[in-house]
Coordinates of C-alpha atoms and ligand atoms in Angstrom, one line a residue:
X243 CA 0.0 0.0 0.0
X244 CA 1.4 3.4 -0.9
X245 CA 1.6 5.7 2.0
X246 CA 1.9 9.5 1.6
X247 CA 3.6 11.1 4.5
X248 CA 2.9 14.8 5.4
X249 CA 4.7 16.6 8.2
X250 CA 3.2 19.7 9.9
X251 CA 5.1 21.8 12.4
X252 CA 1.7 22.6 14.0
X253 CA -1.6 20.8 13.5
X254 CA -5.1 21.0 15.1
X255 CA -5.8 17.5 16.4
X256 CA -8.9 16.4 18.3
X257 CA -7.2 17.2 21.6
X258 CA -6.1 20.7 20.4
X259 CA -2.9 22.1 18.8
X260 CA 0.0 19.7 18.6
X261 CA 3.6 20.2 17.4
X262 CA 5.7 18.3 14.9
X263 CA 2.9 16.1 13.6
X264 CA 3.5 13.3 11.0
X265 CA 0.4 12.2 9.1
X266 CA 0.3 8.9 7.2
X267 CA -2.3 8.8 4.4
X268 CA -3.1 5.7 2.4
X269 CA -3.7 5.5 -1.4
X270 CA -7.5 5.7 -0.8
X271 CA -7.2 9.1 0.9
X272 CA -7.7 7.9 4.5
X273 CA -5.5 9.0 7.5
X274 CA -3.8 5.8 8.8
X275 CA -1.3 7.3 11.2
X276 CA -1.0 10.5 13.3
X277 CA 2.2 11.0 15.4
X278 CA 2.9 14.2 17.3
X279 CA 6.4 15.2 18.3
X280 CA 7.7 13.3 15.4
X281 CA 10.8 13.8 13.1
X282 CA 9.9 14.8 9.6
X283 CA 12.2 12.4 7.9
X284 CA 11.5 12.4 4.2
X285 CA 7.9 13.5 4.6
X286 CA 6.4 16.3 2.5
X287 CA 6.4 19.5 4.6
X288 CA 3.1 21.4 5.0
X289 CA 3.9 25.1 4.4
X290 CA 2.0 26.3 7.5
X291 CA -0.3 25.3 10.4
X292 CA -2.7 22.5 9.5
X293 CA -6.5 22.5 10.3
X294 CA -9.2 19.9 9.4
X295 CA -11.1 21.0 6.3
X296 CA -14.6 22.5 7.2
X297 CA -17.7 20.6 6.1
X298 CA -20.4 22.8 4.4
X299 CA -23.6 21.1 5.5
X300 CA -26.1 23.1 3.4
X301 CA -25.9 24.1 -0.3
X302 CA -28.2 24.8 -3.2
X303 CA -25.5 25.0 -5.8
X304 CA -27.4 26.8 -8.6
X305 CA -28.1 29.7 -6.2
X306 CA -24.5 30.7 -6.5
X307 CA -25.3 32.3 -9.9
X308 CA -28.1 34.3 -8.3
X309 CA -26.0 35.9 -5.6
X310 CA -26.3 39.6 -6.1
X311 CA -29.4 39.4 -8.3
X312 CA -31.9 39.9 -5.5
X313 CA -30.4 42.9 -3.6
X314 CA -32.7 45.5 -5.1
X315 CA -36.5 45.9 -5.0
X316 CA -37.2 43.5 -7.9
X317 CA -39.5 44.7 -10.7
X318 CA -42.5 42.6 -11.4
X319 CA -43.0 41.5 -7.8
X320 CA -46.3 42.3 -6.1
X321 CA -45.6 44.4 -3.1
X322 CA -48.3 45.4 -0.7
X323 CA -46.9 48.5 1.0
X324 CA -44.1 49.7 -1.3
X325 CA -40.4 49.1 -1.7
X326 CA -39.8 47.9 1.9
X327 CA -41.9 44.8 1.6
X328 CA -39.2 42.6 0.1
X329 CA -38.8 39.4 2.1
X330 CA -37.8 35.8 2.0
X331 CA -41.0 35.2 0.0
X332 CA -40.3 37.8 -2.7
X333 CA -36.7 36.5 -2.9
X334 CA -38.2 33.1 -3.5
X335 CA -40.2 34.4 -6.5
X336 CA -36.9 35.7 -8.0
X337 CA -35.4 32.3 -7.4
X338 CA -38.3 30.5 -9.1
X339 CA -37.9 32.7 -12.2
X340 CA -34.1 32.1 -12.2
X341 CA -34.6 28.4 -12.0
X342 CA -37.1 28.2 -14.8
X343 CA -34.7 27.6 -17.7
X344 CA -31.6 26.2 -16.1
X345 CA -30.1 23.3 -18.1
X346 CA -28.1 20.4 -16.7
X347 CA -24.9 21.8 -18.3
X348 CA -25.5 25.1 -16.7
X349 CA -26.1 23.5 -13.3
X350 CA -22.9 21.6 -13.6
X351 CA -20.9 24.7 -14.6
X352 CA -22.3 26.7 -11.7
X353 CA -21.7 24.0 -9.2
X354 CA -18.1 23.6 -10.3
X355 CA -17.4 27.3 -9.8
X356 CA -19.1 27.2 -6.4
X357 CA -17.1 24.1 -5.3
X358 CA -13.8 25.8 -6.4
X359 CA -14.7 28.8 -4.3
X360 CA -15.6 26.5 -1.4
X361 CA -12.3 24.7 -1.6
X362 CA -10.3 27.9 -1.9
X363 CA -12.0 29.2 1.3
X364 CA -11.4 26.0 3.3
X365 CA -14.5 23.9 2.8
X366 CA -13.6 20.3 1.9
X367 CA -17.0 18.7 1.8
X368 CA -20.5 19.8 0.9
X369 CA -24.1 18.7 1.6
X370 CA -26.0 19.4 -1.6
X371 CA -29.7 19.9 -0.7
X372 CA -30.9 19.3 -4.3
X373 CA -34.4 20.1 -5.4
X374 CA -34.0 21.0 -9.0
X375 CA -34.8 17.6 -10.5
X376 CA -36.7 17.9 -13.7
X377 CA -36.8 19.6 -17.1
X378 CA -38.3 23.2 -17.4
X379 CA -41.8 21.8 -18.3
X380 CA -41.7 19.6 -15.1
X381 CA -41.2 16.3 -16.9
X382 CA -38.4 14.1 -15.6
X383 CA -35.3 13.7 -17.7
X384 CA -34.7 10.3 -19.3
X385 CA -32.5 9.6 -16.4
X386 CA -34.5 10.7 -13.4
X387 CA -31.3 11.4 -11.5
X388 CA -29.8 13.6 -14.3
X389 CA -29.6 16.8 -12.3
X390 CA -28.1 15.1 -9.2
X391 CA -25.5 13.5 -11.4
X392 CA -24.4 17.0 -12.5
X393 CA -23.7 18.3 -9.0
X394 CA -21.9 15.0 -8.2
X395 CA -19.9 15.4 -11.4
X396 CA -18.9 18.9 -10.5
X397 CA -17.8 17.7 -7.0
X398 CA -15.7 14.9 -8.5
X399 CA -14.1 17.2 -11.1
X400 CA -13.2 19.8 -8.5
X401 CA -12.3 17.4 -5.8
X402 CA -14.7 18.4 -3.0
X403 CA -16.4 15.5 -1.1
X404 CA -20.2 15.5 -1.5
X405 CA -23.2 14.2 0.4
X406 CA -25.9 14.4 -2.2
X407 CA -29.4 14.9 -0.7
X408 CA -32.1 14.6 -3.3
X409 CA -35.1 16.6 -2.0
X410 CA -38.6 15.3 -1.5
X411 CA -40.9 18.2 -2.6
X412 CA -44.6 17.4 -3.1
X413 CA -46.7 20.4 -2.2
X414 CA -47.0 24.1 -2.2
X415 CA -47.8 24.6 1.5
X416 CA -48.9 23.0 4.8
X417 CA -51.8 20.5 4.5
X418 CA -50.9 19.2 1.0
X419 CA -51.6 22.4 -0.8
X420 CA -51.2 22.1 -4.6
X421 CA -47.7 23.1 -5.7
X422 CA -47.4 26.3 -7.9
X423 CA -46.1 26.5 -11.4
X424 CA -42.7 27.8 -10.1
X425 CA -42.2 24.6 -8.2
X426 CA -42.9 22.1 -11.1
X427 CA -39.2 21.2 -11.6
X428 CA -38.9 20.2 -8.0
X429 CA -41.8 17.7 -7.6
X430 CA -41.5 14.0 -6.8
X431 CA -43.6 11.5 -4.9
X432 CA -41.7 9.3 -2.4
X433 CA -41.3 6.4 -4.7
X434 CA -39.7 8.4 -7.6
X435 CA -37.5 10.2 -5.1
X436 CA -36.3 6.9 -3.6
X437 CA -35.6 5.7 -7.2
X438 CA -33.2 8.7 -7.6
X439 CA -31.6 7.8 -4.3
X440 CA -31.2 4.1 -5.3
X441 CA -29.8 5.0 -8.7
X442 CA -27.2 7.4 -7.2
X443 CA -26.2 4.9 -4.5
X444 CA -25.6 2.2 -7.1
X445 CA -23.5 4.5 -9.2
X446 CA -21.3 5.7 -6.3
X447 CA -21.2 2.8 -3.9
X448 CA -17.4 2.4 -4.2
X449 CA -16.5 6.1 -4.0
X450 CA -15.5 7.3 -0.5
X451 CA -16.0 10.9 -1.7
X452 CA -19.7 10.5 -2.3
X453 CA -22.5 9.8 0.2
X454 CA -26.2 9.8 -0.7
X455 CA -29.0 10.7 1.8
X456 CA -32.4 12.4 1.5
X457 CA -33.8 15.9 2.2
X458 CA -37.6 16.2 2.8
X459 CA -37.7 19.9 1.7
X460 CA -39.7 21.3 4.7
X461 CA -42.9 20.5 6.5
X462 CA -44.5 22.8 4.0
X463 CA -43.6 20.6 1.1
X464 CA -44.4 17.1 2.5
X465 CA -47.2 15.5 4.4
X466 CA -46.6 13.4 7.6
X467 CA -47.4 10.3 5.4
X468 CA -45.0 11.1 2.5
X469 CA -42.3 12.1 5.0
X470 CA -42.7 8.8 6.8
X471 CA -42.6 6.9 3.5
X472 CA -39.4 8.5 2.4
X473 CA -37.7 8.1 5.9
X474 CA -38.7 4.4 6.0
X475 CA -37.6 3.9 2.4
X476 CA -34.2 5.5 3.0
X477 CA -33.7 3.5 6.2
X478 CA -34.2 0.3 4.2
X479 CA -31.6 1.4 1.7
X480 CA -29.1 2.7 4.2
X481 CA -29.9 2.8 7.9
X482 CA -27.3 5.6 8.7
X483 CA -27.8 7.8 5.7
X484 CA -28.2 11.6 6.4
X485 CA -31.7 13.1 6.6
X486 CA -31.9 16.9 6.2
X487 CA -35.0 19.2 6.4
X488 CA -35.6 23.0 6.3
X489 CA -37.5 23.4 9.5
X490 CA -38.3 26.9 10.9
X491 CA -36.7 29.6 8.8
X492 CA -39.5 32.2 8.7
X493 CA -42.0 33.5 11.3
X494 CA -44.8 33.1 8.6
X495 CA -43.8 29.5 8.3
X496 CA -44.2 28.9 12.0
X497 CA -47.5 30.7 12.0
X498 CA -48.8 28.7 9.0
X499 CA -47.7 25.5 10.7
X500 CA -49.5 26.4 13.9
X501 CA -52.6 27.3 11.9
X502 CA -52.5 24.0 10.1
X503 CA -51.7 21.5 12.9
X504 CA -51.7 23.4 16.2
X505 CA -48.0 22.9 16.7
X506 CA -44.8 24.8 15.7
X507 CA -42.5 23.2 13.1
X508 CA -39.8 21.8 15.4
X509 CA -42.5 20.6 17.8
X510 CA -44.4 19.0 14.9
X511 CA -41.4 17.2 13.5
X512 CA -40.7 15.7 17.0
X513 CA -44.4 14.7 17.1
X514 CA -44.4 12.8 13.8
X515 CA -40.8 11.6 13.6
X516 CA -38.0 10.8 16.1
X517 CA -35.1 13.1 14.9
X518 CA -31.8 11.6 16.0
X519 CA -28.1 11.7 15.0
X520 CA -29.0 11.1 11.4
X521 CA -31.0 14.3 11.1
X522 CA -30.0 17.8 10.3
X523 CA -32.6 20.5 11.0
X524 CA -31.6 23.4 8.7
X525 CA -32.7 26.9 9.8
X526 CA -34.0 25.9 13.3
X527 CA -34.2 29.6 13.7
X528 CA -37.5 30.0 15.4
X529 CA -37.7 27.8 18.5
X530 CA -39.3 28.1 21.9
X531 CA -37.2 27.1 24.9
X532 CA -38.8 23.7 25.0
X533 CA -38.0 23.1 21.3
X534 CA -34.4 24.3 21.8
X535 CA -33.9 21.8 24.6
X536 CA -35.6 19.0 22.7
X537 CA -33.4 19.5 19.6
X538 CA -30.2 19.8 21.8
X539 CA -31.1 16.5 23.6
X540 CA -31.9 14.6 20.4
X541 CA -28.4 14.3 19.0
X542 CA -29.6 15.8 15.7
X543 CA -27.5 18.7 14.1
X544 CA -28.9 22.2 13.8
X545 CA -27.8 23.4 10.3
X546 CA -27.0 27.1 10.6
X547 CA -26.4 29.4 7.6
X548 CA -25.8 32.8 9.3
X549 CA -24.9 34.8 6.2
X550 CA -27.9 33.5 4.2
X551 CA -30.2 33.9 7.2
X552 CA -29.1 37.5 7.5
X553 CA -29.4 38.1 3.8
X554 CA -33.0 36.7 3.8
X555 CA -34.0 38.5 7.0
X556 CA -34.8 35.2 8.8
X557 CA -34.0 36.0 12.4
X558 CA -31.5 34.8 15.0
X559 CA -31.0 31.2 16.2
X560 CA -31.1 30.8 20.0
X561 CA -27.4 30.0 20.0
X562 CA -26.4 30.6 23.6
X563 CA -29.1 28.4 25.1
X564 CA -28.6 25.7 22.5
X565 CA -24.9 25.5 22.9
X566 CA -25.2 25.6 26.7
X567 CA -27.5 22.6 26.4
X568 CA -24.9 20.7 24.4
X569 CA -26.7 21.0 21.1
X570 CA -24.8 20.0 18.0
X571 CA -24.5 22.3 15.0
X572 CA -22.7 23.0 11.8
X573 CA -22.6 25.7 9.1
X574 CA -23.7 25.9 5.5
X575 CA -23.4 28.6 2.9
X576 CA -26.9 27.8 1.6
X577 CA -27.7 30.5 -1.0
X578 CA -24.0 31.3 -1.4
X579 CA -24.4 35.0 -0.9
X580 CA -21.1 34.3 0.9
X581 CA -18.8 31.3 0.5
X582 CA -16.6 31.5 3.5
X583 CA -16.6 29.4 6.7
X584 CA -14.9 32.3 8.4
X585 CA -17.6 34.8 7.6
X586 CA -20.4 32.4 8.6
X587 CA -18.7 31.6 12.0
X588 CA -17.9 35.2 12.6
X589 CA -21.5 36.3 11.9
X590 CA -22.8 33.5 14.1
X591 CA -21.1 35.1 17.1
X592 CA -21.6 38.7 16.0
X593 CA -25.4 38.1 15.7
X594 CA -25.4 37.1 19.4
X595 CA -23.2 40.1 20.4
X596 CA -25.6 42.5 18.7
X597 CA -28.6 40.9 20.2
X598 CA -27.3 40.6 23.8
X599 CA -24.9 43.6 23.8
X600 CA -22.2 41.3 25.3
X601 CA -18.9 40.0 23.9
X602 CA -17.7 36.4 23.5
X603 CA -21.2 35.1 24.0
X604 CA -20.5 31.7 22.5
X605 CA -17.2 31.1 24.4
X606 CA -17.0 27.9 26.5
X607 CA -14.6 26.6 29.1
X608 CA -10.9 25.6 28.9
X609 CA -9.5 25.7 25.3
X610 CA -13.0 26.5 24.2
X611 CA -12.8 29.8 26.1
X612 CA -11.5 30.9 22.8
X613 CA -14.6 31.7 20.7
X614 CA -12.8 30.9 17.4
X615 CA -11.6 27.5 18.8
X616 CA -15.0 26.5 20.1
X617 CA -16.9 27.5 17.0
X618 CA -14.4 26.0 14.6
X619 CA -14.2 22.7 16.5
X620 CA -18.0 22.3 17.0
X621 CA -18.7 23.2 13.4
X622 CA -16.3 20.5 12.3
X623 CA -18.0 17.9 14.4
X624 CA -21.5 18.8 13.6
X625 CA -20.8 19.2 9.9
X626 CA -19.1 15.8 9.7
X627 CA -22.0 14.2 11.5
X628 CA -24.6 15.9 9.3
X629 CA -22.8 14.8 6.1
X630 CA -22.5 11.2 7.2
X631 CA -18.9 10.9 6.2
X632 CA -15.7 10.2 8.2
X633 CA -14.4 13.8 8.0
X634 CA -14.0 16.8 10.3
X635 CA -11.0 15.7 12.4
X636 CA -7.4 14.8 11.8
X637 CA -7.3 11.3 13.3
X638 CA -6.9 7.7 12.1
X639 CA -9.9 6.5 10.2
X640 CA -11.0 9.9 8.8
X641 CA -10.5 11.2 5.3
X642 CA -7.3 13.3 4.8
X643 CA -9.2 16.5 4.3
X644 CA -7.1 19.4 5.5
X645 CA -6.3 23.1 5.2
X646 CA -2.8 24.6 5.4
X647 CA -2.9 28.2 6.7
X648 CA -0.8 30.8 5.0
X649 CA 2.2 31.3 7.3
X650 CA 2.7 34.8 5.8
X651 CA -0.8 36.0 6.7
X652 CA -0.2 38.8 9.2
X653 CA -2.3 37.2 12.0
X654 CA -1.2 33.6 11.4
X655 CA 2.4 34.8 11.4
X656 CA 2.3 36.7 14.7
X657 CA -0.3 35.2 17.1
X658 CA 0.5 32.4 19.5
X659 CA -1.1 28.9 18.8
X660 CA -3.8 29.3 21.4
X661 CA -5.1 32.4 19.6
X662 CA -4.7 31.0 16.1
X663 CA -8.3 30.1 15.5
X664 CA -9.5 33.4 16.9
X665 CA -7.1 35.0 14.4
X666 CA -8.6 32.9 11.6
X667 CA -12.2 33.7 12.5
X668 CA -12.0 37.3 13.6
X669 CA -8.8 39.0 12.4
X670 CA -9.3 40.6 9.1
X671 CA -10.6 39.7 5.6
X672 CA -7.6 38.3 3.8
X673 CA -8.2 34.6 3.2
X674 CA -5.7 32.7 5.4
X675 CA -6.1 29.5 3.4
X676 CA -2.9 28.6 1.5
X677 CA -3.2 24.9 0.5
X678 CA -6.1 22.4 0.6
X679 CA -6.0 18.6 0.5
X680 CA -9.1 16.5 0.1
X681 CA -9.0 12.7 0.3
X682 CA -5.2 12.8 0.3
X683 CA -5.0 15.0 -2.9
X684 CA -3.9 18.6 -3.1
X685 CA -6.6 20.6 -4.9
X686 CA -5.7 24.1 -3.9
X687 CA -2.0 25.3 -3.8
X688 CA -0.9 28.8 -2.9
X689 CA -4.5 29.9 -2.6
X690 CA -5.6 28.8 -6.1
X691 CA -7.6 25.7 -7.2
X692 CA -5.8 23.6 -9.8
X693 CA -8.6 24.2 -12.4
X694 CA -9.8 27.7 -11.3
X695 CA -9.4 29.3 -14.7
X696 CA -11.1 26.7 -16.8
X697 CA -13.9 26.3 -14.3
X698 CA -14.5 30.1 -14.2
X699 CA -14.5 30.3 -18.0
X700 CA -17.2 27.6 -18.2
X701 CA -19.2 29.4 -15.4
X702 CA -19.0 32.8 -17.2
X703 CA -20.3 31.2 -20.4
X704 CA -23.2 29.5 -18.5
X705 CA -24.2 32.6 -16.6
X706 CA -24.0 34.9 -19.7
X707 CA -26.4 32.5 -21.5
X708 CA -28.7 32.6 -18.5
X709 CA -28.8 36.3 -18.1
X710 CA -28.9 37.1 -21.9
Ligands
ZN937 ZN1 -31.8 25.8 2.0

């Protein structure tokens, strides 16, 4: 077996920063040895401090090409009281129009550009919450999994690990309301959705870089029966596969859920399912104290997307209470209005500071008294769990997914190790990521992805067609 040896003068291991670390990586891209206080010997030398790559647990790839298109009062949108009525719901109308003509080739080109940006910013895995399944007229492609194959192809070409989560979308609102025209490309019943899952699993069963799960879109888009059918069907195919759902993003969504069933969304999900460590509740933004405690106790992951949630005017997650209760969480770039784990972690803490008028709100004890340390470490663990892959830590048995920080970055160069993650998260806007390895292969060197130029050229062509 070929073993690649990588030596780091400083690396962030599960127990914290360690010095003189020698990593052994096998030909399949798994870490098979980690030795601290080691001699480098003939190992390749990492050019700076080494961190585990960050999992990005929530992505809608095609929305990358929409970033910047919905930051004005959009013409053609019905507004009740004038220009200030733009909301999540008017943004969604812009998105539906954008999605109407997208082709598989365009989706693949956009996803590749997005994944290059993710890798260059330090994300090494993505959860693709994928609802754009069908042709513009709503008919399935000849291969019902066509669109999912395109995001997976983009992941494979760029080198990012992927958990593909085909979305169950059946209805336009709570209580099995008929879906609208803008939603026709998203619709599947549970059996066709499970066929997509099965097809993808069969195609990628030997690939450690690809995992397949399921994402019921939201309680708005499924019924308790279709949700149950898809959860049961997925469990039969793969008892540990990830299950993601949008849960309580908007106050209107909470109100509509209460009007329909008498319970709030998180409360309702716990009533009809038993969310556990397989589950990721994306945008668990609006929760009562009881819901927050129940989610924290369940072992499920809260999927947080602070920059998108800010962009869409969603609200603030009850972070302090949830973290105090030991709740698990990770981050996603969701609509890709920003593609930076640093910006999402920073905004997560800053939202709490602005709301409470205190500092270091999400600090913990010991090493985790450093906010950067605690946030980075918990986002790694929650992200890895939510994506259902052996990632998120530099230890034996995990994938060799790692980020080398730029030793010449002013903060990285000057601050002591115990402040390094605070430096990364809070000190400035220059990207501190120098090199990125995924599954044992370098995909970013000196800040640049190996195919950045070609991928961007294809992206520019795709988007200029779309906006023509
Ligand atoms: Zn989403």
